[in-house]
Amino acid sequence: MRVIPNCLTEMPIAETSSGFVVTLNQMGYMVGHLDKYSEKFCEFSASADHPVLEVGAAYGIATLKALEKGTKKIYANDLDKRHLAILERNCKNNFKSSLVLVPGAFPEEVQLPSNTFSAILISRVLHFFAGEKIQEILKKCYKLLRENGKIFVVCDTVFMKNWRSFVPEYEARVLKGEEWPGLMEDSEKYAEDKHRAQDRQKLVNLFDKAVMENVLKKAGFIIEEIDYIDQKYYPIEMIGNGKESVGAIGIKQA
């Protein structure tokens, strides 16, 4: 385990209703409940014979759950080393030998060997980047995975209620065949939850099933499963029609 030194920051208190915990670097929130695709990652990781990786782990709810399930070795990456310090403190002593902390921006600041991991989780991370960066991240993940390794991806969608004023523009872009119809370079122009503006980046790139399938295939993955996620634990102002997020599992094949 790589120890993060001299980092005494405490984890912010979770919102009572949703379990949302704000990140320390304005990259949104860690959700207090695992969605079904993050759960699938934890289950798969517990039976994996090789290490697994979480990209954008925040305070590590999925990483810690995977360890509790029996994962032998998990690498936890996050842009903010303060998040990883909190994850390290919250990790039970008997699991710490199975945890490797990997601070830094992924993939440019992270040095990991190719063909190493059985599984990778990227949950609620990619929708904070423009398309070119998303493809760079997914292609790097493809290289890091072993043959038949799996990637588990979760992204928020345009169907969240707080983005409903953006839907007409999104639908018009879909009709035009644009590759990234959910891209908002200044998301606060559309956001109805203005009080959360300081907790996220201005650029938000919301997904749907078509976008998710396209980006994974472009990175080389075979789609095993893809579906919308009913995020019933999200704050009430975000809950829409039961399609608040979209999740997918992709497989690396030779």
mmCIF file of C-alpha atoms in Angstrom:
data_model
loop_
_atom_site.group_PDB
_atom_site.id
_atom_site.type_symbol
_atom_site.label_atom_id
_atom_site.label_comp_id
_atom_site.label_asym_id
_atom_site.label_seq_id
_atom_site.Cartn_x
_atom_site.Cartn_y
_atom_site.Cartn_z
ATOM 1 C CA MET A 1 0.000 0.000 0.000
ATOM 2 C CA ARG A 2 1.268 3.453 -0.884
ATOM 3 C CA VAL A 3 0.770 5.657 2.173
ATOM 4 C CA ILE A 4 -0.412 9.246 1.654
ATOM 5 C CA PRO A 5 1.627 11.354 4.122
ATOM 6 C CA ASN A 6 0.638 14.464 6.088
ATOM 7 C CA CYS A 7 -2.962 14.559 4.979
ATOM 8 C CA LEU A 8 -5.343 15.011 7.910
ATOM 9 C CA THR A 9 -8.454 16.151 6.051
ATOM 10 C CA GLU A 10 -11.726 14.709 7.318
ATOM 11 C CA MET A 11 -14.448 13.398 5.041
ATOM 12 C CA PRO A 12 -17.358 15.853 4.728
ATOM 13 C CA ILE A 13 -20.609 14.865 6.401
ATOM 14 C CA ALA A 14 -23.002 13.026 4.096
ATOM 15 C CA GLU A 15 -26.338 14.559 3.168
ATOM 16 C CA THR A 16 -29.041 13.016 5.345
ATOM 17 C CA SER A 17 -31.543 12.188 2.619
ATOM 18 C CA SER A 18 -29.280 10.980 -0.198
ATOM 19 C CA GLY A 19 -26.010 9.963 1.402
ATOM 20 C CA PHE A 20 -24.214 12.258 -1.065
ATOM 21 C CA VAL A 21 -20.740 13.251 0.149
ATOM 22 C CA VAL A 22 -19.225 16.247 -1.588
ATOM 23 C CA THR A 23 -15.725 15.750 -3.000
ATOM 24 C CA LEU A 24 -12.931 18.073 -1.925
ATOM 25 C CA ASN A 25 -11.968 19.063 -5.477
ATOM 26 C CA GLN A 26 -15.291 20.175 -7.006
ATOM 27 C CA MET A 27 -15.757 16.912 -8.903
ATOM 28 C CA GLY A 28 -19.306 16.312 -7.737
ATOM 29 C CA TYR A 29 -20.237 13.829 -5.047
ATOM 30 C CA MET A 30 -19.586 10.315 -3.874
ATOM 31 C CA VAL A 31 -22.903 8.498 -3.622
ATOM 32 C CA GLY A 32 -23.545 6.784 -0.293
ATOM 33 C CA HIS A 33 -25.112 3.725 -1.922
ATOM 34 C CA LEU A 34 -23.625 1.475 -4.598
ATOM 35 C CA ASP A 35 -25.569 1.199 -7.842
ATOM 36 C CA LYS A 36 -26.073 -2.203 -9.452
ATOM 37 C CA TYR A 37 -23.036 -1.950 -11.746
ATOM 38 C CA SER A 38 -20.696 -0.990 -8.913
ATOM 39 C CA GLU A 39 -22.125 -3.946 -6.985
ATOM 40 C CA LYS A 40 -21.411 -6.190 -9.982
ATOM 41 C CA PHE A 41 -17.813 -4.926 -9.993
ATOM 42 C CA CYS A 42 -17.424 -5.813 -6.309
ATOM 43 C CA GLU A 43 -18.856 -9.291 -6.856
ATOM 44 C CA PHE A 44 -16.670 -9.934 -9.902
ATOM 45 C CA SER A 45 -13.561 -8.599 -8.152
ATOM 46 C CA ALA A 46 -14.042 -10.944 -5.208
ATOM 47 C CA SER A 47 -13.559 -13.931 -7.509
ATOM 48 C CA ALA A 48 -10.734 -12.411 -9.583
ATOM 49 C CA ASP A 49 -7.308 -14.058 -9.570
ATOM 50 C CA HIS A 50 -5.544 -10.818 -10.540
ATOM 51 C CA PRO A 51 -5.654 -7.228 -9.230
ATOM 52 C CA VAL A 52 -8.557 -4.875 -9.942
ATOM 53 C CA LEU A 53 -8.622 -1.088 -10.233
ATOM 54 C CA GLU A 54 -11.048 1.689 -9.347
ATOM 55 C CA VAL A 55 -10.516 4.951 -11.253
ATOM 56 C CA GLY A 56 -11.841 8.023 -9.471
ATOM 57 C CA ALA A 57 -12.457 6.209 -6.202
ATOM 58 C CA ALA A 58 -13.176 9.350 -4.149
ATOM 59 C CA TYR A 59 -13.504 8.197 -0.508
ATOM 60 C CA GLY A 60 -13.637 4.581 -1.590
ATOM 61 C CA ILE A 61 -17.136 3.244 -0.966
ATOM 62 C CA ALA A 62 -16.787 0.728 -3.814
ATOM 63 C CA THR A 63 -13.158 -0.100 -3.040
ATOM 64 C CA LEU A 64 -13.966 -0.855 0.601
ATOM 65 C CA LYS A 65 -16.981 -2.949 -0.384
ATOM 66 C CA ALA A 66 -14.848 -4.953 -2.823
ATOM 67 C CA LEU A 67 -12.333 -5.655 -0.057
ATOM 68 C CA GLU A 68 -15.097 -6.773 2.285
ATOM 69 C CA LYS A 69 -16.343 -9.126 -0.437
ATOM 70 C CA GLY A 70 -12.925 -10.806 -0.563
ATOM 71 C CA THR A 71 -11.001 -9.002 -3.314
ATOM 72 C CA LYS A 72 -7.356 -10.058 -3.088
ATOM 73 C CA LYS A 73 -5.753 -6.863 -4.434
ATOM 74 C CA ILE A 74 -7.371 -3.569 -5.429
ATOM 75 C CA TYR A 75 -5.707 -0.399 -6.700
ATOM 76 C CA ALA A 76 -7.616 2.771 -5.797
ATOM 77 C CA ASN A 77 -6.918 5.838 -7.931
ATOM 78 C CA ASP A 78 -8.095 9.380 -7.356
ATOM 79 C CA LEU A 79 -7.039 12.806 -8.544
ATOM 80 C CA ASP A 80 -7.112 14.166 -4.984
ATOM 81 C CA LYS A 81 -4.720 12.504 -2.533
ATOM 82 C CA ARG A 82 -6.862 13.771 0.361
ATOM 83 C CA HIS A 83 -9.638 11.421 -0.731
ATOM 84 C CA LEU A 84 -7.228 8.510 -0.720
ATOM 85 C CA ALA A 85 -5.917 9.450 2.724
ATOM 86 C CA ILE A 86 -9.475 9.231 4.037
ATOM 87 C CA LEU A 87 -9.960 5.923 2.234
ATOM 88 C CA GLU A 88 -6.784 4.594 3.837
ATOM 89 C CA ARG A 89 -7.947 5.613 7.314
ATOM 90 C CA ASN A 90 -11.341 3.982 6.784
ATOM 91 C CA CYS A 91 -9.860 0.717 5.550
ATOM 92 C CA LYS A 92 -9.864 -2.042 8.178
ATOM 93 C CA ASN A 93 -6.402 -3.158 9.243
ATOM 94 C CA ASN A 94 -6.891 -6.699 7.977
ATOM 95 C CA PHE A 95 -7.588 -5.374 4.459
ATOM 96 C CA LYS A 96 -4.759 -2.843 4.195
ATOM 97 C CA SER A 97 -2.299 -5.294 2.677
ATOM 98 C CA SER A 98 -4.768 -5.760 -0.199
ATOM 99 C CA LEU A 99 -5.089 -2.014 -0.908
ATOM 100 C CA VAL A 100 -2.788 -0.022 -3.201
ATOM 101 C CA LEU A 101 -3.282 3.752 -3.336
ATOM 102 C CA VAL A 102 -2.609 5.435 -6.690
ATOM 103 C CA PRO A 103 -2.941 9.245 -6.527
ATOM 104 C CA GLY A 104 -2.905 11.382 -9.644
ATOM 105 C CA ALA A 105 -4.811 12.312 -12.769
ATOM 106 C CA PHE A 106 -5.744 9.250 -14.807
ATOM 107 C CA PRO A 107 -4.168 8.278 -17.110
ATOM 108 C CA GLU A 108 -1.423 10.865 -17.588
ATOM 109 C CA GLU A 109 -0.072 10.883 -14.003
ATOM 110 C CA VAL A 110 -0.607 7.187 -13.283
ATOM 111 C CA GLN A 111 2.018 4.607 -14.167
ATOM 112 C CA LEU A 112 0.534 1.112 -14.173
ATOM 113 C CA PRO A 113 1.575 -1.967 -16.185
ATOM 114 C CA SER A 114 -0.465 -3.089 -19.178
ATOM 115 C CA ASN A 115 -2.370 -6.387 -19.220
ATOM 116 C CA THR A 116 -2.518 -6.454 -15.420
ATOM 117 C CA PHE A 117 -6.073 -6.021 -14.152
ATOM 118 C CA SER A 118 -9.032 -8.399 -14.148
ATOM 119 C CA ALA A 119 -11.530 -5.545 -13.749
ATOM 120 C CA ILE A 120 -11.745 -1.755 -13.720
ATOM 121 C CA LEU A 121 -14.513 0.388 -12.246
ATOM 122 C CA ILE A 122 -15.122 3.983 -13.388
ATOM 123 C CA SER A 123 -18.269 5.195 -11.666
ATOM 124 C CA ARG A 124 -19.631 8.730 -12.103
ATOM 125 C CA VAL A 125 -16.323 10.072 -13.411
ATOM 126 C CA LEU A 126 -16.389 10.213 -17.216
ATOM 127 C CA HIS A 127 -19.275 12.686 -17.426
ATOM 128 C CA PHE A 128 -16.947 15.429 -16.165
ATOM 129 C CA PHE A 129 -14.761 15.296 -19.292
ATOM 130 C CA ALA A 130 -14.971 16.222 -22.956
ATOM 131 C CA GLY A 131 -15.158 13.461 -25.537
ATOM 132 C CA GLU A 132 -11.487 13.291 -26.485
ATOM 133 C CA LYS A 133 -10.454 12.847 -22.853
ATOM 134 C CA ILE A 134 -13.124 10.180 -22.289
ATOM 135 C CA GLN A 135 -11.778 8.150 -25.192
ATOM 136 C CA GLU A 136 -8.219 8.543 -23.918
ATOM 137 C CA ILE A 137 -9.241 7.198 -20.502
ATOM 138 C CA LEU A 138 -11.131 4.225 -21.940
ATOM 139 C CA LYS A 139 -8.324 3.289 -24.329
ATOM 140 C CA LYS A 140 -5.888 3.329 -21.415
ATOM 141 C CA CYS A 141 -8.234 1.078 -19.455
ATOM 142 C CA TYR A 142 -8.323 -1.331 -22.374
ATOM 143 C CA LYS A 143 -4.532 -1.568 -22.291
ATOM 144 C CA LEU A 144 -4.455 -2.107 -18.542
ATOM 145 C CA LEU A 145 -6.943 -4.967 -18.589
ATOM 146 C CA ARG A 146 -5.980 -8.576 -19.078
ATOM 147 C CA GLU A 147 -7.550 -10.555 -21.902
ATOM 148 C CA ASN A 148 -11.227 -11.165 -21.007
ATOM 149 C CA GLY A 149 -10.960 -8.515 -18.300
ATOM 150 C CA LYS A 150 -14.015 -6.367 -17.688
ATOM 151 C CA ILE A 151 -14.654 -2.652 -17.397
ATOM 152 C CA PHE A 152 -17.618 -1.420 -15.337
ATOM 153 C CA VAL A 153 -18.743 2.120 -16.208
ATOM 154 C CA VAL A 154 -21.454 4.336 -14.693
ATOM 155 C CA CYS A 155 -22.305 7.838 -15.930
ATOM 156 C CA ASP A 156 -25.103 10.275 -15.212
ATOM 157 C CA THR A 157 -27.653 10.986 -17.939
ATOM 158 C CA VAL A 158 -29.628 13.865 -19.364
ATOM 159 C CA PHE A 159 -32.736 12.351 -17.782
ATOM 160 C CA MET A 160 -31.960 13.695 -14.316
ATOM 161 C CA LYS A 161 -34.614 16.216 -13.334
ATOM 162 C CA ASN A 162 -32.154 19.017 -12.614
ATOM 163 C CA TRP A 163 -31.120 19.043 -16.302
ATOM 164 C CA ARG A 164 -34.630 19.063 -17.811
ATOM 165 C CA SER A 165 -34.214 22.519 -19.367
ATOM 166 C CA PHE A 166 -31.337 21.079 -21.407
ATOM 167 C CA VAL A 167 -33.378 18.202 -22.869
ATOM 168 C CA PRO A 168 -34.700 20.104 -25.944
ATOM 169 C CA GLU A 169 -31.152 21.001 -26.993
ATOM 170 C CA TYR A 170 -29.978 17.449 -26.290
ATOM 171 C CA GLU A 171 -32.808 15.996 -28.422
ATOM 172 C CA ALA A 172 -31.989 18.374 -31.280
ATOM 173 C CA ARG A 173 -28.354 17.266 -31.192
ATOM 174 C CA VAL A 174 -29.402 13.610 -31.236
ATOM 175 C CA LEU A 175 -31.442 14.246 -34.380
ATOM 176 C CA LYS A 176 -28.370 15.843 -35.965
ATOM 177 C CA GLY A 177 -26.325 12.745 -35.128
ATOM 178 C CA GLU A 178 -23.851 14.559 -32.885
ATOM 179 C CA GLU A 179 -21.385 12.277 -31.093
ATOM 180 C CA TRP A 180 -21.692 14.026 -27.731
ATOM 181 C CA PRO A 181 -25.263 15.347 -27.511
ATOM 182 C CA GLY A 182 -25.070 15.713 -23.726
ATOM 183 C CA LEU A 183 -22.055 18.029 -23.656
ATOM 184 C CA MET A 184 -22.541 21.263 -21.680
ATOM 185 C CA GLU A 185 -19.445 23.432 -21.510
ATOM 186 C CA ASP A 186 -21.233 25.731 -19.061
ATOM 187 C CA SER A 187 -23.609 23.441 -17.197
ATOM 188 C CA GLU A 188 -24.867 26.183 -14.880
ATOM 189 C CA LYS A 189 -26.686 27.703 -17.815
ATOM 190 C CA TYR A 190 -29.114 24.789 -17.570
ATOM 191 C CA ALA A 191 -28.849 23.472 -14.015
ATOM 192 C CA GLU A 192 -31.900 23.802 -11.803
ATOM 193 C CA ASP A 193 -29.925 22.830 -8.689
ATOM 194 C CA LYS A 194 -27.958 26.091 -8.576
ATOM 195 C CA HIS A 195 -26.946 25.507 -4.953
ATOM 196 C CA ARG A 196 -24.694 22.652 -6.120
ATOM 197 C CA ALA A 197 -22.746 24.765 -8.631
ATOM 198 C CA GLN A 198 -19.691 25.106 -6.372
ATOM 199 C CA ASP A 199 -19.494 21.307 -6.006
ATOM 200 C CA ARG A 200 -18.931 20.382 -9.661
ATOM 201 C CA GLN A 201 -17.032 21.413 -12.757
ATOM 202 C CA LYS A 202 -18.747 23.667 -15.289
ATOM 203 C CA LEU A 203 -18.154 21.156 -18.066
ATOM 204 C CA VAL A 204 -20.603 18.264 -17.826
ATOM 205 C CA ASN A 205 -20.937 15.635 -20.557
ATOM 206 C CA LEU A 206 -24.091 13.631 -19.862
ATOM 207 C CA PHE A 207 -24.527 10.167 -21.355
ATOM 208 C CA ASP A 208 -27.321 7.994 -22.699
ATOM 209 C CA LYS A 209 -27.242 4.346 -23.744
ATOM 210 C CA ALA A 210 -26.231 5.163 -27.323
ATOM 211 C CA VAL A 211 -23.290 7.317 -26.213
ATOM 212 C CA MET A 212 -22.153 4.708 -23.693
ATOM 213 C CA GLU A 213 -22.251 1.908 -26.246
ATOM 214 C CA ASN A 214 -20.449 3.971 -28.864
ATOM 215 C CA VAL A 215 -17.546 5.079 -26.642
ATOM 216 C CA LEU A 216 -16.924 1.589 -25.274
ATOM 217 C CA LYS A 217 -16.921 0.038 -28.747
ATOM 218 C CA LYS A 218 -14.562 2.735 -30.051
ATOM 219 C CA ALA A 219 -12.146 1.835 -27.246
ATOM 220 C CA GLY A 220 -12.241 -1.809 -28.351
ATOM 221 C CA PHE A 221 -14.651 -3.310 -25.826
ATOM 222 C CA ILE A 222 -17.338 -5.906 -26.486
ATOM 223 C CA ILE A 223 -20.546 -4.890 -24.707
ATOM 224 C CA GLU A 224 -21.683 -7.533 -22.230
ATOM 225 C CA GLU A 225 -24.438 -5.508 -20.579
ATOM 226 C CA ILE A 226 -25.849 -1.998 -20.726
ATOM 227 C CA ASP A 227 -28.858 -0.464 -19.018
ATOM 228 C CA TYR A 228 -30.244 2.613 -17.313
ATOM 229 C CA ILE A 229 -30.035 2.853 -13.527
ATOM 230 C CA ASP A 230 -32.830 3.993 -11.252
ATOM 231 C CA GLN A 231 -30.891 6.157 -8.781
ATOM 232 C CA LYS A 232 -33.595 6.214 -6.135
ATOM 233 C CA TYR A 233 -31.126 7.437 -3.504
ATOM 234 C CA TYR A 234 -30.226 10.608 -5.404
ATOM 235 C CA PRO A 235 -31.456 13.929 -3.970
ATOM 236 C CA ILE A 236 -35.108 14.560 -4.798
ATOM 237 C CA GLU A 237 -34.266 17.445 -7.139
ATOM 238 C CA MET A 238 -32.240 15.049 -9.326
ATOM 239 C CA ILE A 239 -34.576 12.071 -9.530
ATOM 240 C CA GLY A 240 -36.300 11.925 -12.902
ATOM 241 C CA ASN A 241 -37.852 8.979 -14.702
ATOM 242 C CA GLY A 242 -35.763 6.134 -13.281
ATOM 243 C CA LYS A 243 -32.987 6.625 -15.849
ATOM 244 C CA GLU A 244 -30.749 8.976 -13.872
ATOM 245 C CA SER A 245 -27.602 7.019 -14.765
ATOM 246 C CA VAL A 246 -26.502 4.543 -17.388
ATOM 247 C CA GLY A 247 -24.218 1.620 -16.638
ATOM 248 C CA ALA A 248 -22.347 -0.853 -18.809
ATOM 249 C CA ILE A 249 -19.952 -3.768 -18.668
ATOM 250 C CA GLY A 250 -17.402 -4.125 -21.447
ATOM 251 C CA ILE A 251 -15.063 -7.031 -22.114
ATOM 252 C CA LYS A 252 -11.551 -6.912 -23.531
ATOM 253 C CA GLN A 253 -11.142 -9.693 -26.080
ATOM 254 C CA ALA A 254 -8.119 -10.589 -28.178
#
